[in-house]
């Protein structure tokens, strides 16, 4: 007695939100941002053995204006932090950030003045991937978890309200102006 019985075969019902989120998760375009040893594992993920093409990610974008996923692979120095923030700001919305490795997540073993103690001090991070360096299989798992997060994101005014609640001044003036 439902609507499904009255529709002809071949008609698919879904919400616009689910369809848009499905297209977003199925065509993530990562920005190239490898900083240290984790970048080797990120490059391995893009090679034929792990086949990132099955996730719609076969091409790492050199231009931030064409990317919607930033994989920060490796340690971020104080001098690199403003560059990272500038690339993040140039990416179109919606955009996601994956911190790959313990150095990107928390500074790792480099607990000194030259290394940012977690990339979340510079840009908002959607997914943390532990390991030193994490294997490509772990990156695949993190991307699948990011897909789940993308599928559950709201659209329109609900998304704008959610982002407004999360907005914080992430870049201290010392990093912004190189002091």
Coordinates of N, CA and C in Angstrom, one line a residue:
X1 N 0.8 -1.2 0.0 CA 0.0 0.0 0.0 C 0.9 1.3 0.0
X2 N 2.1 1.1 0.0 CA 3.0 2.2 0.0 C 3.2 2.8 -1.4
X3 N 4.0 3.9 -1.4 CA 4.3 4.6 -2.7 C 5.1 3.7 -3.6
X4 N 6.0 2.8 -3.1 CA 6.8 1.9 -3.9 C 6.0 1.0 -4.8
X5 N 4.8 0.6 -4.4 CA 4.0 -0.3 -5.2 C 3.3 0.4 -6.4
X6 N 3.1 1.7 -6.3 CA 2.5 2.5 -7.3 C 3.4 3.0 -8.4
X7 N 4.8 3.0 -8.1 CA 5.8 3.4 -9.0 C 6.1 2.3 -10.0
X8 N 6.4 2.6 -11.2 CA 6.9 1.5 -12.2 C 8.3 1.0 -11.8
X9 N 8.6 -0.2 -12.3 CA 10.0 -0.7 -12.1 C 11.0 0.2 -12.7
X10 N 12.2 0.3 -12.0 CA 13.3 1.1 -12.5 C 13.3 2.5 -11.8
X11 N 12.3 2.8 -11.0 CA 12.3 4.1 -10.4 C 13.0 3.9 -9.0
X12 N 14.0 4.8 -8.7 CA 14.7 4.7 -7.5 C 14.4 5.9 -6.6
X13 N 14.1 5.7 -5.4 CA 13.8 6.8 -4.5 C 14.9 7.0 -3.5
X14 N 15.3 8.3 -3.4 CA 16.4 8.6 -2.4 C 16.3 10.1 -2.1
X15 N 16.8 10.5 -1.0 CA 16.8 12.0 -0.7 C 17.9 12.6 -1.5
X16 N 17.8 13.9 -1.7 CA 18.8 14.7 -2.4 C 20.1 14.7 -1.6
X17 N 19.9 14.8 -0.3 CA 21.1 14.8 0.6 C 21.9 13.5 0.4
X18 N 21.3 12.4 0.4 CA 22.0 11.1 0.2 C 22.7 11.0 -1.1
X19 N 22.0 11.5 -2.2 CA 22.6 11.4 -3.5 C 23.8 12.3 -3.6
X20 N 23.7 13.6 -3.1 CA 24.8 14.5 -3.2 C 26.0 14.0 -2.3
X21 N 25.7 13.5 -1.1 CA 26.8 12.9 -0.3 C 27.4 11.7 -1.0
X22 N 26.7 10.9 -1.6 CA 27.2 9.7 -2.3 C 28.2 10.2 -3.4
X23 N 27.8 11.2 -4.2 CA 28.7 11.7 -5.3 C 29.9 12.3 -4.7
X24 N 29.8 13.0 -3.6 CA 31.0 13.6 -2.9 C 32.0 12.5 -2.5
X25 N 31.4 11.5 -1.8 CA 32.3 10.4 -1.3 C 32.9 9.6 -2.4
X26 N 32.2 9.5 -3.5 CA 32.7 8.6 -4.6 C 33.7 9.3 -5.5
X27 N 33.9 10.6 -5.3 CA 34.9 11.3 -6.2 C 35.7 12.3 -5.4
X28 N 36.3 11.8 -4.3 CA 37.3 12.6 -3.6 C 38.5 12.9 -4.4
X29 N 38.9 14.1 -4.5 CA 40.1 14.4 -5.2 C 41.2 15.0 -4.2
X30 N 42.2 14.2 -3.9 CA 43.1 14.6 -2.9 C 44.2 15.6 -3.4
X31 N 44.5 16.5 -2.6 CA 45.6 17.5 -2.9 C 47.0 16.8 -2.5
X32 N 48.0 17.1 -3.3 CA 49.3 16.5 -3.0 C 49.9 17.4 -1.9
X33 N 50.1 16.8 -0.8 CA 50.8 17.5 0.3 C 51.5 16.5 1.2
X34 N 52.6 15.9 0.7 CA 53.4 15.0 1.4 C 54.6 15.7 1.9
X35 N 54.9 15.6 3.2 CA 55.9 16.4 3.9 C 57.1 15.6 4.4
X36 N 56.9 14.3 4.6 CA 58.0 13.5 5.2 C 57.8 12.0 4.8
X37 N 58.3 11.1 5.6 CA 58.3 9.7 5.3 C 56.8 9.1 5.1
X38 N 55.8 9.7 5.7 CA 54.4 9.3 5.4 C 54.0 9.5 4.0
X39 N 54.7 10.4 3.3 CA 54.3 10.7 1.9 C 54.7 9.5 1.0
X40 N 55.7 8.7 1.4 CA 56.0 7.5 0.6 C 54.9 6.5 0.7
X41 N 54.3 6.3 1.9 CA 53.2 5.4 2.0 C 51.9 5.9 1.3
X42 N 51.8 7.3 1.3 CA 50.7 7.9 0.5 C 50.9 7.6 -1.0
X43 N 52.1 7.7 -1.5 CA 52.4 7.4 -2.9 C 52.1 6.0 -3.2
X44 N 52.4 5.1 -2.3 CA 52.2 3.7 -2.5 C 50.7 3.4 -2.6
X45 N 49.9 4.1 -1.8 CA 48.4 4.0 -1.9 C 47.9 4.4 -3.3
X46 N 48.6 5.3 -4.0 CA 48.2 5.7 -5.3 C 48.7 4.8 -6.4
X47 N 49.5 3.8 -6.1 CA 50.1 2.9 -7.0 C 49.1 1.7 -7.3
X48 N 49.4 1.0 -8.4 CA 48.4 -0.1 -8.8 C 48.1 -1.2 -7.8
X49 N 49.1 -1.5 -6.9 CA 48.8 -2.5 -5.9 C 47.6 -2.2 -5.0
X50 N 47.5 -1.0 -4.6 CA 46.4 -0.6 -3.7 C 45.2 0.0 -4.4
X51 N 45.4 0.5 -5.6 CA 44.4 0.9 -6.6 C 43.4 1.9 -6.0
X52 N 43.9 3.1 -5.8 CA 43.0 4.2 -5.3 C 41.9 4.6 -6.2
X53 N 42.0 4.1 -7.5 CA 40.9 4.4 -8.5 C 39.6 3.8 -8.1
X54 N 39.6 2.8 -7.3 CA 38.3 2.2 -6.9 C 37.5 3.1 -5.9
X55 N 38.2 4.1 -5.4 CA 37.6 5.1 -4.5 C 37.3 6.4 -5.3
X56 N 37.6 6.5 -6.6 CA 37.5 7.7 -7.3 C 38.6 8.7 -7.0
X57 N 39.8 8.2 -6.6 CA 40.9 9.1 -6.1 C 42.1 8.8 -6.9
X58 N 42.0 8.4 -8.2 CA 43.2 8.0 -8.9 C 44.2 9.1 -9.3
X59 N 43.7 10.3 -9.2 CA 44.6 11.4 -9.6 C 44.8 12.3 -8.4
X60 N 46.0 12.5 -7.9 CA 46.3 13.5 -6.9 C 46.4 14.8 -7.6
X61 N 45.7 15.8 -7.1 CA 45.6 17.1 -7.7 C 46.8 18.0 -7.3
X62 N 47.4 18.7 -8.2 CA 48.5 19.6 -7.9 C 48.0 21.0 -7.6
X63 N 46.8 21.3 -8.0 CA 46.2 22.6 -7.7 C 45.2 22.4 -6.6
X64 N 45.3 23.2 -5.5 CA 44.3 23.1 -4.5 C 42.9 23.5 -4.9
X65 N 42.7 24.3 -6.0 CA 41.4 24.7 -6.5 C 40.7 23.5 -7.1
X66 N 41.3 22.4 -7.4 CA 40.7 21.2 -7.9 C 40.6 20.1 -6.9
X67 N 41.0 20.3 -5.7 CA 41.0 19.2 -4.7 C 40.0 19.5 -3.6
X68 N 39.5 18.4 -3.0 CA 38.5 18.6 -1.9 C 39.0 17.8 -0.7
X69 N 40.1 17.1 -0.8 CA 40.7 16.3 0.4 C 42.1 16.6 0.5
X70 N 42.6 17.1 1.6 CA 44.0 17.3 1.9 C 44.5 16.2 2.8
X71 N 45.4 15.4 2.3 CA 46.1 14.4 3.2 C 47.4 15.0 3.6
X72 N 47.5 15.4 4.9 CA 48.7 15.9 5.4 C 49.5 14.8 5.9
X73 N 50.6 14.4 5.1 CA 51.4 13.2 5.4 C 52.8 13.7 5.9
X74 N 53.0 13.6 7.2 CA 54.3 14.0 7.7 C 54.2 15.1 8.7
X75 N 55.4 15.5 9.2 CA 55.5 16.6 10.2 C 55.4 17.9 9.5
X76 N 54.8 18.8 10.2 CA 54.5 20.2 9.7 C 55.4 21.1 10.5
X77 N 56.3 21.8 9.8 CA 57.2 22.8 10.5 C 56.5 24.1 10.7
X78 N 57.0 24.9 11.5 CA 56.4 26.3 11.8 C 56.4 27.1 10.5
X79 N 57.5 26.9 9.7 CA 57.6 27.6 8.4 C 56.6 27.1 7.4
X80 N 56.3 25.8 7.4 CA 55.3 25.3 6.5 C 53.9 25.5 6.8
X81 N 53.6 25.8 8.1 CA 52.2 26.0 8.6 C 51.4 27.1 7.8
X82 N 52.0 28.2 7.5 CA 51.2 29.2 6.8 C 50.9 28.8 5.3
X83 N 51.9 28.0 4.7 CA 51.7 27.5 3.4 C 50.5 26.5 3.4
X84 N 50.5 25.6 4.4 CA 49.5 24.6 4.6 C 48.1 25.3 4.7
X85 N 48.1 26.3 5.5 CA 46.8 27.1 5.7 C 46.4 27.7 4.4
X86 N 47.3 28.3 3.7 CA 47.0 29.0 2.4 C 46.4 28.0 1.4
X87 N 47.0 26.8 1.3 CA 46.5 25.8 0.4 C 45.1 25.3 0.8
X88 N 44.9 25.2 2.2 CA 43.6 24.8 2.7 C 42.5 25.8 2.3
X89 N 42.9 27.1 2.5 CA 42.0 28.2 2.2 C 41.6 28.3 0.7
X90 N 42.5 27.8 -0.2 CA 42.3 27.9 -1.6 C 41.4 26.7 -2.1
X91 N 41.2 25.7 -1.3 CA 40.4 24.6 -1.7 C 38.9 25.0 -1.6
X92 N 38.1 24.5 -2.6 CA 36.7 24.9 -2.6 C 36.0 24.1 -1.5
X93 N 34.8 24.6 -1.0 CA 34.0 23.9 -0.1 C 33.1 22.9 -0.8
X94 N 32.8 21.8 -0.3 CA 33.2 21.2 1.0 C 34.6 20.6 0.8
X95 N 35.3 20.7 1.9 CA 36.7 20.1 1.9 C 36.9 19.4 3.2
X96 N 37.8 18.4 3.1 CA 38.1 17.5 4.2 C 39.6 17.4 4.4
X97 N 40.1 17.2 5.6 CA 41.5 17.0 5.9 C 41.7 15.7 6.7
X98 N 42.7 15.0 6.2 CA 43.1 13.7 6.9 C 44.6 13.9 7.3
X99 N 44.8 13.8 8.6 CA 46.1 13.9 9.2 C 46.7 12.5 9.2
X100 N 47.7 12.3 8.4 CA 48.3 11.0 8.2 C 49.6 10.9 9.0
X101 N 49.7 9.9 9.9 CA 50.9 9.7 10.7 C 50.8 10.4 12.0
X102 N 51.7 9.9 12.9 CA 51.7 10.5 14.3 C 52.3 11.9 14.3
X103 N 53.2 12.2 13.4 CA 53.8 13.6 13.3 C 52.7 14.6 12.9
X104 N 51.9 14.3 11.9 CA 50.8 15.2 11.5 C 49.8 15.3 12.6
X105 N 49.5 14.2 13.3 CA 48.5 14.2 14.3 C 48.9 15.0 15.6
X106 N 50.1 14.7 16.1 CA 50.5 15.3 17.4 C 51.9 15.8 17.5
X107 N 52.6 15.9 16.4 CA 54.0 16.3 16.4 C 55.0 15.1 16.5
X108 N 54.5 14.0 16.9 CA 55.3 12.8 17.0 C 56.5 12.9 17.9
X109 N 57.6 12.4 17.5 CA 58.8 12.4 18.4 C 59.5 13.8 18.3
X110 N 59.0 14.7 17.5 CA 59.6 16.0 17.3 C 58.9 17.0 18.3
X111 N 59.2 16.9 19.5 CA 58.6 17.8 20.5 C 59.6 19.0 20.7
X112 N 59.6 19.9 19.7 CA 60.5 21.1 19.8 C 59.8 22.3 19.2
X113 N 60.5 23.4 19.2 CA 59.9 24.7 18.8 C 59.7 24.7 17.3
X114 N 60.3 23.9 16.5 CA 60.3 24.0 15.0 C 59.1 23.2 14.4
X115 N 58.5 22.3 15.1 CA 57.5 21.5 14.6 C 56.1 21.8 15.2
X116 N 55.1 21.9 14.4 CA 53.8 22.2 14.9 C 53.3 20.9 15.6
X117 N 52.8 21.0 16.8 CA 52.4 19.8 17.6 C 51.0 19.4 17.2
X118 N 50.8 19.0 16.0 CA 49.5 18.6 15.5 C 49.0 19.6 14.5
X119 N 48.6 19.1 13.3 CA 48.2 19.9 12.2 C 46.8 20.6 12.6
X120 N 46.1 20.0 13.6 CA 44.8 20.6 14.0 C 45.0 22.0 14.6
X121 N 46.2 22.5 14.8 CA 46.5 23.8 15.2 C 46.4 24.8 14.1
X122 N 46.5 24.2 12.9 CA 46.6 25.1 11.6 C 45.3 25.0 10.8
X123 N 44.8 23.7 10.6 CA 43.6 23.5 9.8 C 42.7 22.5 10.6
X124 N 41.4 22.6 10.4 CA 40.5 21.6 11.1 C 40.7 20.2 10.5
X125 N 40.8 19.2 11.3 CA 41.1 17.9 10.8 C 39.8 17.0 11.0
X126 N 39.5 16.3 9.9 CA 38.3 15.4 9.9 C 38.6 14.0 10.3
X127 N 39.8 13.5 10.0 CA 40.2 12.1 10.3 C 41.7 12.1 10.7
X128 N 42.0 11.4 11.8 CA 43.3 11.2 12.2 C 43.7 9.7 11.9
X129 N 44.9 9.6 11.3 CA 45.4 8.3 11.0 C 46.7 8.0 11.7
X130 N 46.7 7.1 12.8 CA 47.9 6.9 13.6 C 48.9 6.1 12.8
X131 N 50.1 6.0 13.4 CA 51.2 5.2 12.8 C 52.4 6.0 12.5
X132 N 53.5 5.2 12.4 CA 54.8 5.9 12.1 C 55.6 5.0 11.2
X133 N 55.6 5.1 9.9 CA 54.5 5.6 9.1 C 53.3 4.6 9.0
X134 N 52.1 5.1 8.8 CA 51.0 4.2 8.6 C 51.1 3.5 7.3
X135 N 50.7 2.3 7.2 CA 50.7 1.5 6.0 C 49.6 1.9 5.0
X136 N 49.7 1.7 3.8 CA 48.6 2.0 2.8 C 47.3 1.4 3.2
X137 N 47.3 0.2 3.7 CA 46.0 -0.4 4.1 C 45.3 0.4 5.2
X138 N 46.1 1.0 6.1 CA 45.5 1.9 7.1 C 44.9 3.2 6.5
X139 N 45.6 3.7 5.5 CA 45.1 4.9 4.8 C 43.8 4.5 4.1
X140 N 43.7 3.3 3.5 CA 42.4 2.9 2.9 C 41.3 2.8 3.9
X141 N 41.6 2.3 5.1 CA 40.6 2.2 6.2 C 40.2 3.6 6.6
X142 N 41.1 4.5 6.7 CA 40.8 5.9 7.1 C 39.9 6.6 6.1
X143 N 40.2 6.3 4.8 CA 39.4 6.9 3.7 C 38.0 6.3 3.8
X144 N 37.8 5.0 4.0 CA 36.5 4.4 4.2 C 35.7 5.0 5.3
X145 N 36.4 5.3 6.4 CA 35.8 6.0 7.6 C 35.4 7.4 7.2
X146 N 36.2 8.1 6.4 CA 35.9 9.4 6.0 C 34.7 9.4 5.0
X147 N 34.6 8.3 4.2 CA 33.4 8.1 3.4 C 32.1 8.1 4.2
X148 N 32.2 7.3 5.3 CA 31.0 7.2 6.2 C 30.7 8.6 6.8
X149 N 31.7 9.3 7.2 CA 31.4 10.7 7.7 C 30.8 11.6 6.7
X150 N 31.3 11.5 5.4 CA 30.7 12.3 4.3 C 29.3 12.0 4.1
X151 N 29.0 10.7 4.1 CA 27.6 10.2 3.8 C 26.6 10.7 4.9
X152 N 27.1 11.1 6.1 CA 26.2 11.5 7.1 C 26.2 13.0 7.3
X153 N 26.8 13.8 6.4 CA 26.9 15.2 6.6 C 25.6 15.9 6.1
X154 N 25.1 16.9 6.8 CA 23.9 17.6 6.3 C 24.3 18.6 5.2
X155 N 23.2 19.0 4.4 CA 23.4 20.0 3.4 C 22.7 21.3 3.7
X156 N 23.0 22.3 2.9 CA 22.3 23.6 3.0 C 22.5 24.3 4.3
X157 N 21.4 24.9 4.9 CA 21.4 25.7 6.1 C 21.9 24.8 7.3
X158 N 21.6 23.5 7.3 CA 22.0 22.7 8.4 C 23.5 22.6 8.4
X159 N 24.1 22.5 7.2 CA 25.6 22.4 7.1 C 26.2 23.7 7.5
X160 N 25.6 24.8 7.1 CA 26.2 26.1 7.4 C 26.2 26.3 8.9
X161 N 25.1 25.9 9.6 CA 25.0 26.1 11.0 C 26.0 25.2 11.7
X162 N 26.2 24.0 11.2 CA 27.2 23.0 11.8 C 28.6 23.6 11.7
X163 N 28.9 24.2 10.5 CA 30.3 24.7 10.3 C 30.5 26.0 11.2
X164 N 29.4 26.8 11.3 CA 29.5 28.0 12.2 C 29.8 27.6 13.6
X165 N 29.3 26.5 14.1 CA 29.5 26.1 15.4 C 30.9 25.6 15.6
X166 N 31.5 25.1 14.6 CA 32.9 24.5 14.6 C 34.0 25.5 14.4
X167 N 33.6 26.7 13.9 CA 34.7 27.7 13.5 C 35.4 28.2 14.7
X168 N 36.7 28.2 14.6 CA 37.6 28.6 15.7 C 38.8 29.3 15.0
X169 N 39.4 30.2 15.7 CA 40.7 30.7 15.2 C 41.7 29.7 15.4
X170 N 42.1 29.0 14.3 CA 43.0 27.9 14.4 C 44.5 28.3 14.2
X171 N 44.7 29.4 13.6 CA 46.1 29.7 13.3 C 46.5 30.9 14.2
X172 N 47.4 30.6 15.2 CA 47.9 31.7 16.1 C 48.6 32.7 15.2
X173 N 48.6 34.0 15.7 CA 49.3 35.0 15.0 C 50.8 34.8 14.8
X174 N 51.4 34.0 15.7 CA 52.8 33.8 15.5 C 53.1 32.9 14.3
X175 N 52.2 32.0 14.0 CA 52.3 31.2 12.8 C 51.9 31.9 11.6
X176 N 50.8 32.7 11.7 CA 50.3 33.5 10.5 C 51.3 34.4 10.0
X177 N 52.1 35.1 10.8 CA 52.9 36.2 10.4 C 54.4 35.8 10.5
X178 N 54.7 34.6 10.9 CA 56.1 34.1 10.9 C 57.0 34.7 11.9
X179 N 56.4 35.0 13.1 CA 57.2 35.6 14.2 C 57.8 34.5 15.1

